[in-house]
Amino acid sequence: MQVQYDSSINTEVLKDKKIVVIGYGSQGYAHSNNLKDSGFDVKVALRKGSKTFSKLEHSNLPSAELEEAVKDADLVMLLLPDENQPDVYRQYLEPHLKPGASLGFAHGFNIHFNQIKPREDLNVFMVAPKGPGHTVRSTYTEGSGVPCLVAVHQDVTGDTKELAYAYASAIGGGRAGVIETSFKEETETDLFGEQAVLCGGVTALVQAGFETLTEAGYSPEMAYFECLHELKLIVDLMYEGGINTMRYSISNTAEYGDLTRGNRLITDDTKQAMKSILSEIQSGQFAKEYVDDCRNNYQKLHQLRDSHSKHQIETVGEKLRDMMPWIKKKPLVDQAIN
Ligand code: NAD
Ligand code: MG
Ligand code: MG
Ligand code: MG
Ligand code: MG
Ligand code: MG
């Protein structure tokens, strides 16, 4: 697998392009501001009547309503929640994009699962940062970046791959590394990572640990510090130097406990469960379940979000974090209301 950096990426192909970023949420905020600061011609497109217009007035980013912005765009980056993209594509992009224009995604879901079938005269590419939007912006301003995956689904003008690399570089990805993949590989691995490890796996592990301690009579504050707060310190070490560095840094006692107990939790059964989660992703079963729930007004998502948000680990955590005001950064939503 080849990793490309700014030194080998030519951004010339993006120089004369009118870029339109649709949406000003987590990714939209980061992409548009990074593109602007990298010197490219970028405009943010929003829904008619969107409250975000007033916020953009005070920035140096031009903005316009969707239909209007899209007409003379050379490159449109679609940065809305995945489940809202198909409607917006059908209503605003399909009828108005000029032939030979380029359509970009930050995740392969809609293309891979056939929720959007782009017009054949469009270039279709992906630049997927491997990190949250807010990090894409903060690392850029600090002089670094978030690694990006790029892929091409349709190439009409013959330079779509070059364009994808240039876009990745313009948002800061070329400082950290840009890797070529396919829509299929990005979609399936991204969904698996968030379900089995990063989000689903980690939150379930943290909650179960917290419950085990509190049910055994230990205080919720102790349980919070042990099972949630300290996680960041461990993950930071893994991020810096892999699992080896983390194990080097912890005490021998901790390391012995880690090496002898970890695989009693993550057993062959757990791995079997991971495999079945992966096959639900590959077969499209997960995508169908999710799309159905979106169409059903997110009934399941809202109900689960609501019940999990009331878990004791949240209430005790809120209290403890108030005592550590340095932890709290400015609210993430501050940059993303619409
Ligand atoms: P988001 O949830 O932050 O929302 C984007 C914006 O779209 C919001 O400001 C919202 O008001 C607006 N919006 C919603 N529906 C709309 C509509 N119908 N018309 C116009 N505007 C509408 O989105 P996000 O998390 O930035 O995700 C954007 C894309 O980036 C997705 O494809 C996602 O998979 C991908 N992605 C996200 C992250 C991340 O960190 N959030 C990371 C990698 C890839
Ligand atoms: Mg969200
Ligand atoms: Mg991801
Ligand atoms: Mg994802
Ligand atoms: Mg300890
Ligand atoms: Mg050690």
mmCIF file of C-alpha atoms and ligand atoms in Angstrom:
data_model
loop_
_atom_site.group_PDB
_atom_site.id
_atom_site.type_symbol
_atom_site.label_atom_id
_atom_site.label_comp_id
_atom_site.label_asym_id
_atom_site.label_seq_id
_atom_site.Cartn_x
_atom_site.Cartn_y
_atom_site.Cartn_z
ATOM 1 C CA MET A 1 0.000 0.000 0.000
ATOM 2 C CA GLN A 2 1.437 3.341 -1.097
ATOM 3 C CA VAL A 3 1.185 6.418 1.108
ATOM 4 C CA GLN A 4 1.488 9.805 -0.608
ATOM 5 C CA TYR A 5 2.541 13.059 1.032
ATOM 6 C CA ASP A 6 2.384 16.727 0.024
ATOM 7 C CA SER A 7 5.847 16.495 -1.538
ATOM 8 C CA SER A 8 4.531 14.119 -4.227
ATOM 9 C CA ILE A 9 1.004 15.559 -4.663
ATOM 10 C CA ASN A 10 0.342 18.164 -7.340
ATOM 11 C CA THR A 11 -2.536 20.484 -6.392
ATOM 12 C CA GLU A 12 -2.432 22.384 -9.703
ATOM 13 C CA VAL A 13 -5.542 20.560 -10.986
ATOM 14 C CA LEU A 14 -7.611 22.134 -8.183
ATOM 15 C CA LYS A 15 -6.363 25.697 -8.722
ATOM 16 C CA ASP A 16 -8.832 26.822 -11.377
ATOM 17 C CA LYS A 17 -11.810 24.938 -9.928
ATOM 18 C CA LYS A 18 -14.917 26.460 -8.354
ATOM 19 C CA ILE A 19 -15.348 24.293 -5.269
ATOM 20 C CA VAL A 20 -18.667 24.064 -3.445
ATOM 21 C CA VAL A 21 -18.877 22.392 -0.050
ATOM 22 C CA ILE A 22 -22.417 21.349 0.829
ATOM 23 C CA GLY A 23 -23.096 21.464 4.561
ATOM 24 C CA TYR A 24 -21.312 23.194 7.407
ATOM 25 C CA GLY A 25 -21.314 20.454 10.015
ATOM 26 C CA SER A 26 -18.384 18.513 11.424
ATOM 27 C CA GLN A 27 -16.654 17.827 8.066
ATOM 28 C CA GLY A 28 -18.108 20.769 6.105
ATOM 29 C CA TYR A 29 -16.718 23.283 8.575
ATOM 30 C CA ALA A 30 -13.260 21.703 8.410
ATOM 31 C CA HIS A 31 -13.055 21.161 4.636
ATOM 32 C CA SER A 32 -14.296 24.630 3.671
ATOM 33 C CA ASN A 33 -12.036 26.502 6.083
ATOM 34 C CA ASN A 34 -8.979 24.384 5.231
ATOM 35 C CA LEU A 35 -9.579 24.772 1.470
ATOM 36 C CA LYS A 36 -9.932 28.519 1.918
ATOM 37 C CA ASP A 37 -6.761 28.789 4.002
ATOM 38 C CA SER A 38 -4.929 26.666 1.406
ATOM 39 C CA GLY A 39 -5.813 29.328 -1.166
ATOM 40 C CA PHE A 40 -8.574 27.609 -3.150
ATOM 41 C CA ASP A 41 -11.836 29.037 -4.493
ATOM 42 C CA VAL A 42 -14.447 27.606 -2.138
ATOM 43 C CA LYS A 43 -18.039 28.425 -1.322
ATOM 44 C CA VAL A 44 -20.341 26.838 1.274
ATOM 45 C CA ALA A 45 -23.813 25.797 0.096
ATOM 46 C CA LEU A 46 -26.670 25.634 2.585
ATOM 47 C CA ARG A 47 -30.386 25.023 2.616
ATOM 48 C CA LYS A 48 -32.658 27.970 1.944
ATOM 49 C CA GLY A 49 -33.350 29.670 5.286
ATOM 50 C CA SER A 50 -30.532 27.907 7.111
ATOM 51 C CA LYS A 51 -29.478 29.646 10.336
ATOM 52 C CA THR A 52 -25.857 28.980 9.419
ATOM 53 C CA PHE A 53 -25.952 31.799 6.837
ATOM 54 C CA SER A 54 -25.780 34.375 9.617
ATOM 55 C CA LYS A 55 -22.768 32.634 11.086
ATOM 56 C CA LEU A 56 -20.953 32.560 7.771
ATOM 57 C CA GLU A 57 -21.532 36.296 7.338
ATOM 58 C CA HIS A 58 -18.858 36.881 9.940
ATOM 59 C CA SER A 59 -16.381 34.482 8.379
ATOM 60 C CA ASN A 60 -14.390 35.000 5.215
ATOM 61 C CA LEU A 61 -16.175 32.103 3.522
ATOM 62 C CA PRO A 62 -18.654 32.936 0.770
ATOM 63 C CA SER A 63 -21.982 31.098 0.963
ATOM 64 C CA ALA A 64 -25.009 30.537 -1.240
ATOM 65 C CA GLU A 65 -28.213 28.541 -1.396
ATOM 66 C CA LEU A 66 -27.834 25.003 -2.678
ATOM 67 C CA GLU A 67 -29.470 25.297 -6.087
ATOM 68 C CA GLU A 68 -27.688 28.523 -6.935
ATOM 69 C CA ALA A 69 -24.254 27.394 -5.704
ATOM 70 C CA VAL A 70 -24.298 24.098 -7.538
ATOM 71 C CA LYS A 71 -24.998 25.439 -11.067
ATOM 72 C CA ASP A 72 -21.555 26.677 -12.005
ATOM 73 C CA ALA A 73 -19.585 24.490 -9.590
ATOM 74 C CA ASP A 74 -16.666 22.456 -10.951
ATOM 75 C CA LEU A 75 -16.399 20.340 -7.818
ATOM 76 C CA VAL A 76 -19.113 19.662 -5.258
ATOM 77 C CA MET A 77 -18.241 18.023 -1.953
ATOM 78 C CA LEU A 78 -21.314 16.488 -0.340
ATOM 79 C CA LEU A 79 -20.873 16.808 3.423
ATOM 80 C CA LEU A 80 -24.330 16.170 4.832
ATOM 81 C CA PRO A 81 -25.331 13.320 7.122
ATOM 82 C CA ASP A 82 -25.154 10.197 4.943
ATOM 83 C CA GLU A 83 -28.875 9.517 5.212
ATOM 84 C CA ASN A 84 -29.804 12.986 3.874
ATOM 85 C CA GLN A 85 -27.489 12.889 0.889
ATOM 86 C CA PRO A 86 -29.709 10.902 -1.536
ATOM 87 C CA ASP A 87 -32.595 13.409 -1.383
ATOM 88 C CA VAL A 88 -30.277 16.390 -1.743
ATOM 89 C CA TYR A 89 -28.511 14.696 -4.662
ATOM 90 C CA ARG A 90 -31.800 14.018 -6.460
ATOM 91 C CA GLN A 91 -33.308 17.438 -5.820
ATOM 92 C CA TYR A 92 -30.339 19.778 -6.261
ATOM 93 C CA LEU A 93 -27.386 18.021 -7.839
ATOM 94 C CA GLU A 94 -28.738 15.666 -10.461
ATOM 95 C CA PRO A 95 -30.720 18.377 -12.291
ATOM 96 C CA HIS A 96 -28.215 21.212 -11.915
ATOM 97 C CA LEU A 97 -24.618 19.980 -11.970
ATOM 98 C CA LYS A 98 -22.851 20.768 -15.225
ATOM 99 C CA PRO A 99 -21.564 17.855 -17.319
ATOM 100 C CA GLY A 100 -18.028 16.844 -16.422
ATOM 101 C CA ALA A 101 -18.296 18.328 -12.931
ATOM 102 C CA SER A 102 -16.855 16.373 -10.011
ATOM 103 C CA LEU A 103 -18.838 15.048 -7.092
ATOM 104 C CA GLY A 104 -16.993 14.200 -3.892
ATOM 105 C CA PHE A 105 -17.881 12.188 -0.795
ATOM 106 C CA ALA A 106 -16.196 11.839 2.591
ATOM 107 C CA HIS A 107 -17.559 8.338 3.119
ATOM 108 C CA GLY A 108 -18.486 5.656 0.611
ATOM 109 C CA PHE A 109 -21.833 4.590 2.095
ATOM 110 C CA ASN A 110 -24.253 6.016 -0.486
ATOM 111 C CA ILE A 111 -22.261 4.996 -3.527
ATOM 112 C CA HIS A 112 -21.324 1.557 -2.268
ATOM 113 C CA PHE A 113 -24.842 0.716 -1.076
ATOM 114 C CA ASN A 114 -26.448 2.204 -4.236
ATOM 115 C CA GLN A 115 -28.365 4.918 -2.395
ATOM 116 C CA ILE A 116 -27.027 7.418 -4.930
ATOM 117 C CA LYS A 117 -26.490 6.489 -8.580
ATOM 118 C CA PRO A 118 -24.631 9.482 -9.966
ATOM 119 C CA ARG A 119 -25.186 10.747 -13.491
ATOM 120 C CA GLU A 120 -22.736 9.058 -15.847
ATOM 121 C CA ASP A 121 -21.209 12.313 -17.031
ATOM 122 C CA LEU A 122 -19.915 13.193 -13.552
ATOM 123 C CA ASN A 123 -16.567 12.404 -11.984
ATOM 124 C CA VAL A 124 -17.177 10.734 -8.625
ATOM 125 C CA PHE A 125 -14.476 10.516 -5.987
ATOM 126 C CA MET A 126 -13.978 10.175 -2.268
ATOM 127 C CA VAL A 127 -11.697 11.912 0.200
ATOM 128 C CA ALA A 128 -12.358 10.375 3.603
ATOM 129 C CA PRO A 129 -10.409 11.843 6.501
ATOM 130 C CA LYS A 130 -9.660 9.172 9.102
ATOM 131 C CA GLY A 131 -10.690 11.388 11.994
ATOM 132 C CA PRO A 132 -13.496 13.627 13.238
ATOM 133 C CA GLY A 133 -14.141 16.850 11.337
ATOM 134 C CA HIS A 134 -13.118 19.022 14.244
ATOM 135 C CA THR A 135 -9.733 17.329 14.276
ATOM 136 C CA VAL A 136 -9.393 17.876 10.525
ATOM 137 C CA ARG A 137 -9.627 21.592 11.254
ATOM 138 C CA SER A 138 -7.623 21.784 14.492
ATOM 139 C CA THR A 139 -4.688 19.745 13.151
ATOM 140 C CA TYR A 140 -4.645 21.852 9.971
ATOM 141 C CA THR A 141 -4.362 25.089 11.950
ATOM 142 C CA GLU A 142 -1.593 23.533 14.061
ATOM 143 C CA GLY A 143 0.368 22.698 10.889
ATOM 144 C CA SER A 144 -0.347 18.966 10.793
ATOM 145 C CA GLY A 145 -3.261 16.988 9.398
ATOM 146 C CA VAL A 146 -5.466 13.905 9.493
ATOM 147 C CA PRO A 147 -4.630 10.972 7.169
ATOM 148 C CA CYS A 148 -7.074 10.641 4.276
ATOM 149 C CA LEU A 149 -8.312 7.816 2.083
ATOM 150 C CA VAL A 150 -9.031 8.592 -1.564
ATOM 151 C CA ALA A 151 -10.981 6.588 -4.146
ATOM 152 C CA VAL A 152 -12.461 7.056 -7.588
ATOM 153 C CA HIS A 153 -15.855 5.668 -8.604
ATOM 154 C CA GLN A 154 -16.338 7.394 -11.978
ATOM 155 C CA ASP A 155 -13.707 9.147 -14.060
ATOM 156 C CA VAL A 156 -15.070 11.078 -17.025
ATOM 157 C CA THR A 157 -12.384 13.705 -17.519
ATOM 158 C CA GLY A 158 -9.406 11.430 -16.871
ATOM 159 C CA ASP A 159 -7.963 13.406 -13.981
ATOM 160 C CA THR A 160 -10.287 12.434 -11.114
ATOM 161 C CA LYS A 161 -7.630 10.595 -9.145
ATOM 162 C CA GLU A 162 -5.311 13.585 -9.376
ATOM 163 C CA LEU A 163 -8.189 15.765 -8.235
ATOM 164 C CA ALA A 164 -8.904 13.557 -5.231
ATOM 165 C CA TYR A 165 -5.259 13.627 -4.131
ATOM 166 C CA ALA A 166 -5.150 17.404 -4.607
ATOM 167 C CA TYR A 167 -8.307 17.841 -2.524
ATOM 168 C CA ALA A 168 -6.923 15.600 0.229
ATOM 169 C CA SER A 169 -3.744 17.655 0.264
ATOM 170 C CA ALA A 170 -5.672 20.940 0.336
ATOM 171 C CA ILE A 171 -7.523 19.932 3.509
ATOM 172 C CA GLY A 172 -4.260 18.943 5.221
ATOM 173 C CA GLY A 173 -4.298 15.192 4.562
ATOM 174 C CA GLY A 174 -1.011 15.261 2.637
ATOM 175 C CA ARG A 175 0.846 16.248 5.786
ATOM 176 C CA ALA A 176 -0.210 12.989 7.468
ATOM 177 C CA GLY A 177 -0.501 10.647 4.485
ATOM 178 C CA VAL A 178 -2.985 9.893 1.707
ATOM 179 C CA ILE A 179 -3.822 6.313 0.800
ATOM 180 C CA GLU A 180 -5.746 5.062 -2.212
ATOM 181 C CA THR A 181 -8.616 2.674 -1.623
ATOM 182 C CA SER A 182 -12.006 1.772 -3.114
ATOM 183 C CA PHE A 183 -15.487 2.909 -2.062
ATOM 184 C CA LYS A 184 -16.190 -0.676 -0.992
ATOM 185 C CA GLU A 185 -13.100 -1.045 1.181
ATOM 186 C CA GLU A 186 -13.483 2.355 2.842
ATOM 187 C CA THR A 187 -17.183 1.834 3.562
ATOM 188 C CA GLU A 188 -16.882 -1.661 4.981
ATOM 189 C CA THR A 189 -13.797 -1.012 7.108
ATOM 190 C CA ASP A 190 -15.148 2.326 8.374
ATOM 191 C CA LEU A 191 -18.430 0.767 9.480
ATOM 192 C CA PHE A 192 -16.624 -2.170 11.055
ATOM 193 C CA GLY A 193 -14.184 0.052 12.940
ATOM 194 C CA GLU A 194 -16.885 2.240 14.428
ATOM 195 C CA GLN A 195 -19.199 -0.649 15.308
ATOM 196 C CA ALA A 196 -16.812 -3.253 16.673
ATOM 197 C CA VAL A 197 -13.928 -1.242 18.090
ATOM 198 C CA LEU A 198 -13.900 2.547 18.213
ATOM 199 C CA CYS A 199 -17.474 3.332 19.214
ATOM 200 C CA GLY A 200 -19.593 0.229 19.848
ATOM 201 C CA GLY A 201 -16.797 -1.898 21.279
ATOM 202 C CA VAL A 202 -15.207 0.772 23.462
ATOM 203 C CA THR A 203 -18.417 2.223 24.904
ATOM 204 C CA ALA A 204 -19.777 -1.220 25.765
ATOM 205 C CA LEU A 205 -16.470 -2.146 27.447
ATOM 206 C CA VAL A 206 -16.357 1.097 29.454
ATOM 207 C CA GLN A 207 -19.983 0.781 30.598
ATOM 208 C CA ALA A 208 -19.614 -2.877 31.567
ATOM 209 C CA GLY A 209 -16.477 -2.082 33.576
ATOM 210 C CA PHE A 210 -18.216 0.823 35.315
ATOM 211 C CA GLU A 211 -21.234 -1.356 36.142
ATOM 212 C CA THR A 212 -19.055 -4.191 37.455
ATOM 213 C CA LEU A 213 -17.336 -1.865 39.939
ATOM 214 C CA THR A 214 -20.470 -0.004 41.078
ATOM 215 C CA GLU A 215 -22.480 -3.237 41.427
ATOM 216 C CA ALA A 216 -19.674 -4.542 43.654
ATOM 217 C CA GLY A 217 -20.182 -1.508 45.922
ATOM 218 C CA TYR A 218 -17.347 0.750 44.761
ATOM 219 C CA SER A 219 -18.178 4.394 44.354
ATOM 220 C CA PRO A 220 -19.327 5.642 40.942
ATOM 221 C CA GLU A 221 -16.618 8.330 41.088
ATOM 222 C CA MET A 222 -13.879 5.713 41.439
ATOM 223 C CA ALA A 223 -15.465 3.636 38.706
ATOM 224 C CA TYR A 224 -15.639 6.666 36.406
ATOM 225 C CA PHE A 225 -11.960 7.512 36.851
ATOM 226 C CA GLU A 226 -10.807 3.930 36.411
ATOM 227 C CA CYS A 227 -12.958 2.949 33.450
ATOM 228 C CA LEU A 228 -13.465 6.162 31.475
ATOM 229 C CA HIS A 229 -11.188 9.026 32.467
ATOM 230 C CA GLU A 230 -7.955 7.025 32.344
ATOM 231 C CA LEU A 231 -8.819 5.573 28.967
ATOM 232 C CA LYS A 232 -7.573 8.712 27.231
ATOM 233 C CA LEU A 233 -4.159 8.430 28.836
ATOM 234 C CA ILE A 234 -3.846 4.824 27.674
ATOM 235 C CA VAL A 235 -5.118 5.572 24.181
ATOM 236 C CA ASP A 236 -2.739 8.545 23.847
ATOM 237 C CA LEU A 237 0.189 6.209 24.528
ATOM 238 C CA MET A 238 -1.066 3.685 21.989
ATOM 239 C CA TYR A 239 -1.523 6.508 19.468
ATOM 240 C CA GLU A 240 2.037 7.696 19.997
ATOM 241 C CA GLY A 241 3.843 4.360 19.957
ATOM 242 C CA GLY A 242 1.468 1.468 19.553
ATOM 243 C CA ILE A 243 0.524 -1.091 22.178
ATOM 244 C CA ASN A 244 4.222 -1.725 22.943
ATOM 245 C CA THR A 245 4.804 1.858 24.074
ATOM 246 C CA MET A 246 1.695 1.784 26.230
ATOM 247 C CA ARG A 247 2.844 -1.458 27.867
ATOM 248 C CA TYR A 248 6.312 -0.039 28.391
ATOM 249 C CA SER A 249 4.868 2.981 30.158
ATOM 250 C CA ILE A 250 2.463 1.191 32.505
ATOM 251 C CA SER A 251 3.724 -0.643 35.592
ATOM 252 C CA ASN A 252 4.776 -4.274 35.367
ATOM 253 C CA THR A 253 1.790 -5.087 37.569
ATOM 254 C CA ALA A 254 -0.571 -3.446 35.093
ATOM 255 C CA GLU A 255 1.179 -5.098 32.173
ATOM 256 C CA TYR A 256 0.969 -8.571 33.734
ATOM 257 C CA GLY A 257 -2.759 -8.041 34.421
ATOM 258 C CA ASP A 258 -3.247 -6.815 30.860
ATOM 259 C CA LEU A 259 -1.477 -9.772 29.257
ATOM 260 C CA THR A 260 -3.097 -12.445 31.422
ATOM 261 C CA ARG A 261 -6.672 -11.062 31.601
ATOM 262 C CA GLY A 262 -7.402 -9.239 28.345
ATOM 263 C CA ASN A 263 -8.108 -12.361 26.333
ATOM 264 C CA ARG A 264 -10.536 -13.624 28.977
ATOM 265 C CA LEU A 265 -12.759 -10.704 27.921
ATOM 266 C CA ILE A 266 -12.138 -10.662 24.207
ATOM 267 C CA THR A 267 -12.536 -14.371 23.572
ATOM 268 C CA ASP A 268 -13.060 -16.492 20.478
ATOM 269 C CA ASP A 269 -16.779 -15.805 20.970
ATOM 270 C CA THR A 270 -16.128 -12.069 20.851
ATOM 271 C CA LYS A 271 -14.214 -12.532 17.642
ATOM 272 C CA GLN A 272 -17.069 -14.614 16.241
ATOM 273 C CA ALA A 273 -19.404 -11.729 17.085
ATOM 274 C CA MET A 274 -17.052 -9.351 15.289
ATOM 275 C CA LYS A 275 -17.122 -11.612 12.243
ATOM 276 C CA SER A 276 -20.900 -11.629 12.189
ATOM 277 C CA ILE A 277 -20.971 -7.828 12.553
ATOM 278 C CA LEU A 278 -18.616 -7.672 9.566
ATOM 279 C CA SER A 279 -20.776 -9.965 7.460
ATOM 280 C CA GLU A 280 -23.891 -7.891 8.214
ATOM 281 C CA ILE A 281 -21.947 -4.907 6.878
ATOM 282 C CA GLN A 282 -20.736 -6.778 3.783
ATOM 283 C CA SER A 283 -24.150 -8.173 2.921
ATOM 284 C CA GLY A 284 -25.810 -4.757 3.140
ATOM 285 C CA GLN A 285 -27.994 -5.881 6.072
ATOM 286 C CA PHE A 286 -26.683 -3.145 8.350
ATOM 287 C CA ALA A 287 -27.125 -0.480 5.649
ATOM 288 C CA LYS A 288 -30.720 -1.557 5.082
ATOM 289 C CA GLU A 289 -31.494 -1.569 8.811
ATOM 290 C CA TYR A 290 -30.031 1.921 9.201
ATOM 291 C CA VAL A 291 -31.724 3.409 6.137
ATOM 292 C CA ASP A 292 -35.061 1.908 7.271
ATOM 293 C CA ASP A 293 -34.679 3.470 10.713
ATOM 294 C CA CYS A 294 -33.886 6.878 9.169
ATOM 295 C CA ARG A 295 -37.071 6.608 7.090
ATOM 296 C CA ASN A 296 -38.934 5.675 10.268
ATOM 297 C CA ASN A 297 -37.934 9.033 11.818
ATOM 298 C CA TYR A 298 -34.937 7.471 13.578
ATOM 299 C CA GLN A 299 -37.229 5.732 16.054
ATOM 300 C CA LYS A 300 -34.665 3.163 17.152
ATOM 301 C CA LEU A 301 -31.721 5.584 17.081
ATOM 302 C CA HIS A 302 -33.558 8.151 19.223
ATOM 303 C CA GLN A 303 -34.823 5.589 21.696
ATOM 304 C CA LEU A 304 -31.370 4.042 22.169
ATOM 305 C CA ARG A 305 -29.640 7.420 22.324
ATOM 306 C CA ASP A 306 -32.101 8.521 24.982
ATOM 307 C CA SER A 307 -31.724 5.473 27.218
ATOM 308 C CA HIS A 308 -27.917 5.366 26.982
ATOM 309 C CA SER A 309 -27.599 9.084 27.711
ATOM 310 C CA LYS A 310 -29.176 8.517 31.135
ATOM 311 C CA HIS A 311 -26.634 5.911 32.249
ATOM 312 C CA GLN A 312 -25.080 6.673 35.642
ATOM 313 C CA ILE A 313 -21.642 6.991 34.069
ATOM 314 C CA GLU A 314 -22.917 10.123 32.288
ATOM 315 C CA THR A 315 -24.336 11.859 35.357
ATOM 316 C CA VAL A 316 -21.360 11.140 37.563
ATOM 317 C CA GLY A 317 -18.996 12.089 34.746
ATOM 318 C CA GLU A 318 -20.662 15.439 34.238
ATOM 319 C CA LYS A 319 -20.182 16.278 37.899
ATOM 320 C CA LEU A 320 -16.531 15.225 37.930
ATOM 321 C CA ARG A 321 -15.650 17.010 34.708
ATOM 322 C CA ASP A 322 -17.073 20.230 36.162
ATOM 323 C CA MET A 323 -14.304 19.982 38.749
ATOM 324 C CA MET A 324 -11.724 19.690 35.970
ATOM 325 C CA PRO A 325 -12.653 22.675 33.797
ATOM 326 C CA TRP A 326 -9.446 22.381 31.755
ATOM 327 C CA ILE A 327 -10.792 19.193 30.193
ATOM 328 C CA LYS A 328 -13.702 20.869 28.528
ATOM 329 C CA LYS A 329 -12.956 22.497 25.237
ATOM 330 C CA LYS A 330 -15.444 24.824 23.614
ATOM 331 C CA PRO A 331 -18.599 22.946 22.634
ATOM 332 C CA LEU A 332 -18.297 21.065 19.347
ATOM 333 C CA VAL A 333 -21.747 22.163 18.195
ATOM 334 C CA ASP A 334 -20.605 25.776 18.300
ATOM 335 C CA GLN A 335 -19.228 25.266 14.811
ATOM 336 C CA ALA A 336 -22.052 23.257 13.412
ATOM 337 C CA ILE A 337 -25.583 24.507 13.786
ATOM 338 C CA ASN A 338 -27.891 24.664 10.823
HETATM 339 P P1 NAD B 1 -23.028 16.484 10.258
HETATM 340 O O1 NAD B 1 -23.927 15.540 10.974
HETATM 341 O O2 NAD B 1 -22.073 17.282 11.043
HETATM 342 O O3 NAD B 1 -24.019 17.397 9.405
HETATM 343 C C1 NAD B 1 -23.681 18.194 8.293
HETATM 344 C C2 NAD B 1 -24.564 19.399 8.105
HETATM 345 O O4 NAD B 1 -25.592 19.114 7.162
HETATM 346 C C3 NAD B 1 -25.261 19.937 9.339
HETATM 347 O O5 NAD B 1 -24.824 21.257 9.527
HETATM 348 C C4 NAD B 1 -26.748 19.886 8.960
HETATM 349 O O6 NAD B 1 -27.460 20.989 9.446
HETATM 350 C C5 NAD B 1 -26.731 19.887 7.455
HETATM 351 N N1 NAD B 1 -27.889 19.244 6.841
HETATM 352 C C6 NAD B 1 -28.531 18.137 7.275
HETATM 353 N N2 NAD B 1 -29.500 17.784 6.404
HETATM 354 C C7 NAD B 1 -29.464 18.682 5.398
HETATM 355 C C8 NAD B 1 -30.209 18.849 4.209
HETATM 356 N N3 NAD B 1 -31.196 18.009 3.898
HETATM 357 N N4 NAD B 1 -29.879 19.884 3.389
HETATM 358 C C9 NAD B 1 -28.883 20.724 3.685
HETATM 359 N N5 NAD B 1 -28.145 20.632 4.822
HETATM 360 C C10 NAD B 1 -28.430 19.615 5.666
HETATM 361 O O7 NAD B 1 -22.241 15.673 9.100
HETATM 362 P P2 NAD B 1 -20.765 15.093 9.187
HETATM 363 O O8 NAD B 1 -20.615 14.253 10.401
HETATM 364 O O9 NAD B 1 -19.805 16.180 8.908
HETATM 365 O O10 NAD B 1 -20.787 14.070 7.956
HETATM 366 C C11 NAD B 1 -20.648 14.493 6.614
HETATM 367 C C12 NAD B 1 -20.025 13.373 5.801
HETATM 368 O O11 NAD B 1 -18.695 13.158 6.267
HETATM 369 C C13 NAD B 1 -20.728 12.029 5.928
HETATM 370 O O12 NAD B 1 -20.647 11.386 4.691
HETATM 371 C C14 NAD B 1 -19.899 11.288 6.961
HETATM 372 O O13 NAD B 1 -19.976 9.891 6.865
HETATM 373 C C15 NAD B 1 -18.520 11.787 6.590
HETATM 374 N N6 NAD B 1 -17.520 11.685 7.650
HETATM 375 C C16 NAD B 1 -17.769 12.267 8.853
HETATM 376 C C17 NAD B 1 -16.819 12.230 9.855
HETATM 377 C C18 NAD B 1 -17.051 12.973 11.147
HETATM 378 O O14 NAD B 1 -16.113 13.152 11.869
HETATM 379 N N7 NAD B 1 -18.224 13.444 11.490
HETATM 380 C C19 NAD B 1 -15.594 11.558 9.624
HETATM 381 C C20 NAD B 1 -15.341 10.984 8.361
HETATM 382 C C21 NAD B 1 -16.325 11.070 7.383
HETATM 383 MG MG MG B 2 -23.320 13.147 14.721
HETATM 384 MG MG MG B 3 -14.479 6.340 10.556
HETATM 385 MG MG MG B 4 -18.078 6.454 9.776
HETATM 386 MG MG MG B 5 -4.543 2.427 37.506
HETATM 387 MG MG MG B 6 6.116 -1.055 31.964
#
